[in-house]
XYZ file of C-alpha atoms in Angstrom:
320
model
C 52.682 78.269 101.541
C 56.049 79.608 100.383
C 55.905 77.011 97.545
C 52.622 78.474 96.310
C 52.372 79.840 92.808
C 51.535 83.532 93.066
C 49.983 85.750 90.430
C 50.271 89.549 90.538
C 48.189 91.950 88.418
C 49.212 95.627 88.465
C 52.902 96.497 88.291
C 52.602 100.279 88.867
C 54.313 102.472 91.447
C 53.290 100.306 94.415
C 52.368 97.009 92.807
C 55.660 96.711 90.934
C 57.602 97.106 94.146
C 55.432 94.596 96.021
C 55.819 92.092 93.191
C 59.543 92.795 93.207
C 59.714 91.722 96.826
C 58.107 88.397 95.955
C 60.514 87.835 93.102
C 63.533 88.915 95.175
C 62.592 86.350 97.788
C 62.420 83.473 95.366
C 58.659 83.163 94.920
C 57.111 81.447 91.909
C 55.602 84.541 90.311
C 53.322 85.150 87.329
C 52.644 88.770 86.365
C 50.330 90.884 84.235
C 50.037 94.597 83.447
C 48.677 96.761 80.639
C 52.204 98.101 80.042
C 54.258 95.474 78.196
C 57.557 96.992 79.266
C 56.793 96.451 82.924
C 55.886 92.823 82.297
C 58.997 92.302 80.172
C 61.199 93.576 82.981
C 59.745 91.036 85.392
C 59.999 88.213 82.866
C 63.663 89.075 82.344
C 64.161 88.661 86.107
C 62.486 85.259 86.222
C 58.734 85.828 86.395
C 56.174 84.229 84.046
C 53.848 86.279 81.818
C 50.085 85.611 81.935
C 48.080 85.944 78.715
C 44.971 87.167 80.551
C 43.598 87.499 84.083
C 41.685 84.285 83.562
C 44.791 82.463 82.401
C 46.645 83.711 85.487
C 43.843 82.495 87.789
C 44.001 79.084 86.179
C 47.773 78.834 86.845
C 48.281 80.125 90.380
C 47.313 79.389 93.979
C 47.218 82.974 95.260
C 46.254 85.903 93.017
C 47.030 89.491 93.990
C 45.637 92.641 92.440
C 47.080 96.105 93.022
C 45.238 98.541 90.755
C 44.539 102.295 90.632
C 40.777 102.287 91.199
C 37.746 100.172 92.212
C 36.603 100.286 88.570
C 39.922 98.852 87.385
C 39.704 96.023 89.911
C 36.115 95.237 88.953
C 37.085 95.059 85.289
C 40.013 92.724 85.924
C 37.848 90.476 88.064
C 34.587 90.401 86.042
C 35.489 90.740 82.355
C 34.909 87.751 80.095
C 38.557 86.642 80.444
C 38.797 87.958 83.984
C 39.961 86.458 87.240
C 36.579 85.144 88.299
C 36.287 83.090 85.109
C 39.403 81.185 86.030
C 39.091 80.854 89.815
C 38.733 77.470 91.406
C 37.982 76.201 94.906
C 40.784 76.640 97.448
C 42.459 79.622 95.802
C 42.994 82.968 97.521
C 42.428 86.459 96.028
C 44.249 89.310 97.777
C 43.065 92.778 96.811
C 45.910 95.158 97.651
C 44.425 98.182 95.882
C 42.966 101.119 97.836
C 39.274 100.471 97.214
C 35.764 100.856 98.515
C 34.739 98.464 101.312
C 31.347 97.729 99.766
C 33.033 96.891 96.463
C 35.507 94.476 98.024
C 32.619 92.753 99.790
C 30.652 92.512 96.537
C 33.597 90.987 94.658
C 34.471 88.875 97.666
C 31.023 87.278 97.559
C 31.609 86.384 93.895
C 34.964 84.858 94.823
C 33.405 82.875 97.660
C 30.714 81.540 95.316
C 33.542 79.824 93.381
C 34.881 78.245 96.566
C 37.857 80.579 96.836
C 38.872 82.944 99.650
C 38.986 86.743 99.444
C 40.971 89.236 101.514
C 41.510 92.969 101.254
C 45.133 93.766 102.020
C 45.931 97.402 101.293
C 49.341 98.741 102.165
C 50.584 101.910 103.872
C 53.961 103.528 104.236
C 55.078 104.745 100.836
C 56.698 103.308 97.730
C 60.164 103.414 99.302
C 59.022 100.929 101.935
C 57.103 98.819 99.436
C 60.376 98.392 97.540
C 62.254 97.028 100.540
C 59.483 94.773 101.883
C 59.098 97.019 104.924
C 55.672 98.454 104.191
C 52.701 97.972 106.554
C 49.797 95.792 105.501
C 46.198 95.823 106.739
C 44.477 92.448 106.167
C 40.707 92.101 106.213
C 39.029 88.709 106.010
C 38.448 85.601 108.015
C 41.130 84.551 110.502
C 41.506 81.260 108.652
C 42.214 83.065 105.383
C 44.615 85.411 107.177
C 46.609 82.537 108.713
C 46.842 80.893 105.308
C 48.365 83.925 103.590
C 50.372 85.316 106.518
C 53.695 83.773 105.301
C 53.268 85.623 101.986
C 52.285 88.855 103.702
C 55.438 88.616 105.810
C 57.459 88.695 102.607
C 55.539 91.638 101.206
C 55.575 93.785 104.353
C 57.118 94.305 107.777
C 54.053 95.012 109.926
C 50.871 93.075 109.271
C 47.619 93.873 111.084
C 44.559 91.609 110.851
C 41.735 94.114 110.933
C 38.731 91.825 111.088
C 36.082 91.011 108.485
C 36.413 91.541 104.742
C 36.268 95.262 103.937
C 37.570 96.444 107.289
C 41.123 96.869 105.971
C 39.886 98.996 103.071
C 38.022 101.254 105.459
C 41.095 101.697 107.635
C 43.265 102.364 104.599
C 41.127 105.288 103.424
C 41.168 106.631 106.976
C 44.972 106.589 107.037
C 45.217 108.060 103.530
C 42.866 110.853 104.585
C 45.058 111.626 107.604
C 48.157 111.579 105.401
C 46.548 114.138 103.092
C 45.520 116.377 105.974
C 49.100 116.375 107.148
C 50.338 117.185 103.640
C 48.008 120.131 103.218
C 48.904 121.444 106.693
C 52.638 121.089 106.001
C 52.241 122.986 102.712
C 50.801 125.867 104.716
C 53.327 125.643 107.531
C 56.371 125.455 105.232
C 55.133 128.365 103.135
C 54.622 130.512 106.261
C 58.190 129.663 107.320
C 59.513 130.669 103.913
C 57.625 133.951 103.786
C 58.748 134.718 107.339
C 62.356 134.476 106.112
C 63.287 131.381 108.089
C 66.056 129.023 107.031
C 64.100 126.056 105.635
C 66.552 123.411 106.796
C 66.251 124.738 110.334
C 62.438 124.868 109.985
C 62.403 121.247 108.847
C 64.419 120.108 111.853
C 62.338 122.152 114.271
C 59.202 120.458 113.091
C 60.872 117.032 113.039
C 61.952 117.165 116.693
C 58.741 118.721 117.951
C 55.133 117.829 118.692
C 54.347 118.953 115.136
C 56.230 116.015 113.607
C 54.573 113.294 111.540
C 55.477 110.500 109.142
C 54.372 112.764 106.305
C 56.782 115.496 107.436
C 59.706 113.100 107.593
C 59.028 111.912 104.061
C 57.050 114.344 101.916
C 58.489 117.538 103.404
C 61.902 116.328 102.274
C 60.925 115.962 98.615
C 59.060 119.292 98.825
C 62.212 121.010 100.083
C 64.316 119.226 97.440
C 62.031 120.590 94.731
C 61.333 117.200 93.059
C 58.026 116.811 94.916
C 58.332 113.151 93.861
C 56.616 110.826 96.314
C 55.208 108.535 93.519
C 51.638 109.690 94.249
C 49.478 112.026 92.172
C 46.607 114.427 92.706
C 44.006 112.226 91.001
C 44.862 109.415 93.415
C 44.554 111.764 96.391
C 41.115 112.833 95.201
C 40.088 109.192 94.695
C 41.279 108.162 98.189
C 39.928 111.144 100.102
C 36.739 110.791 98.086
C 36.367 107.235 99.344
C 36.821 108.476 102.915
C 34.381 111.325 102.365
C 31.807 108.913 100.901
C 32.227 106.643 103.906
C 31.601 109.537 106.284
C 28.460 110.559 104.414
C 27.224 106.962 104.383
C 27.694 106.879 108.171
C 26.143 110.325 108.522
C 29.228 111.756 110.274
C 29.165 115.560 109.665
C 32.809 116.225 108.719
C 34.273 119.657 108.009
C 37.916 119.060 107.012
C 37.294 116.294 104.486
C 35.148 118.360 102.035
C 37.623 121.275 102.323
C 40.535 118.935 101.581
C 38.809 117.638 98.477
C 38.226 121.189 97.283
C 41.897 122.044 97.762
C 43.129 119.067 95.727
C 40.468 119.470 93.044
C 41.724 123.038 92.619
C 45.254 121.667 92.411
C 44.181 119.177 89.772
C 42.476 121.899 87.725
C 45.604 124.030 87.859
C 48.320 121.464 87.311
C 46.615 118.361 85.919
C 45.484 115.023 87.421
C 48.944 113.419 87.179
C 50.719 116.235 89.009
C 52.621 114.918 92.031
C 50.580 115.376 95.182
C 53.242 117.263 97.243
C 53.091 119.988 94.581
C 49.857 121.103 96.184
C 52.231 123.606 97.809
C 52.486 125.346 94.416
C 49.131 127.000 95.047
C 50.654 128.819 97.996
C 54.068 129.411 96.380
C 52.389 131.130 93.454
C 50.108 133.203 95.676
C 53.086 134.427 97.753
C 55.673 134.652 94.985
C 58.114 132.298 96.699
C 59.704 128.895 96.096
C 59.831 126.708 99.213
C 63.174 124.945 99.007
C 65.921 123.777 101.320
C 69.345 122.271 100.619
C 70.618 118.712 100.841
C 67.229 116.978 100.773
C 66.710 113.858 98.618
C 64.790 113.890 95.330
C 63.156 110.594 96.311
C 62.804 108.775 99.601
C 64.988 105.780 100.308
C 64.097 103.273 102.982
C 67.102 102.912 105.302
C 65.473 100.190 107.425
C 67.070 96.873 106.548
C 64.738 94.296 105.023
C 63.600 91.706 107.538
C 60.775 89.163 107.817
C 57.419 90.650 108.687
C 55.428 90.075 111.833
C 51.869 90.332 112.942
C 50.922 93.475 114.892
C 48.466 92.541 117.681
C 46.197 95.353 118.924
C 46.343 96.112 122.607
C 43.265 95.124 124.571
């Protein structure tokens, strides 16, 4: 499997770092992206350029997509010169985008009709962990398909969880992104209250970090908030897309949620104020402006750096 030819479409904030892990570990990699400069950088480091999604599918054994929306994935797969036009029996398509479960199942059926295998493999843990190969990966699809691609997933990430049937990983990913956004919105409120109360923000950060109020989001996004960069390589339009997927799932299942619609309203207001490409941690600006403060500390990093050394991944087995 490690001798397989791998194709990667989507070299953005997350995809570029995942593809970089493959290249860094000596994989035979073909790449494609709408931004020529991103492709050129990979080619300069030893990757091959694909003329089209179809051409890539005709050249590789495993094809990975990591794109910003379900619509973008559908276009890459179904266009005239798309992936499906070039797929052949025995290949594997890994969808690593955050997408809708019904959409991955629809496209997966089209992949299966060509004799290929489909898996949804979204990632979680932040760009800084994607860059070092230490990100977590959810993998939905048959066990046979999972076993086949597991060696590649162990290069891409540290912790790999087989979630069950195709689409299950995408559902879990939108759940975790929803929770991440809840924590971010709550931290924006908590940090602003600390600031208005006159607390030392470095002390407030540490108090939350060592307490029952701690979370992964606090240990990462609170740091770039307090630095002032607010740069976590994620934007408000992507938050709205992801939480919208979770909210749509809850409505489909007829689960009467209260926080999810409120969260969408908060970030839609943030998008109206600051634009769709505003960094998501800057949702705290709504409160800073309302209170006439700037929530900052000292000595915090402008971007997160993964200090965990890169190591081969492993499968996480749920307790029973």
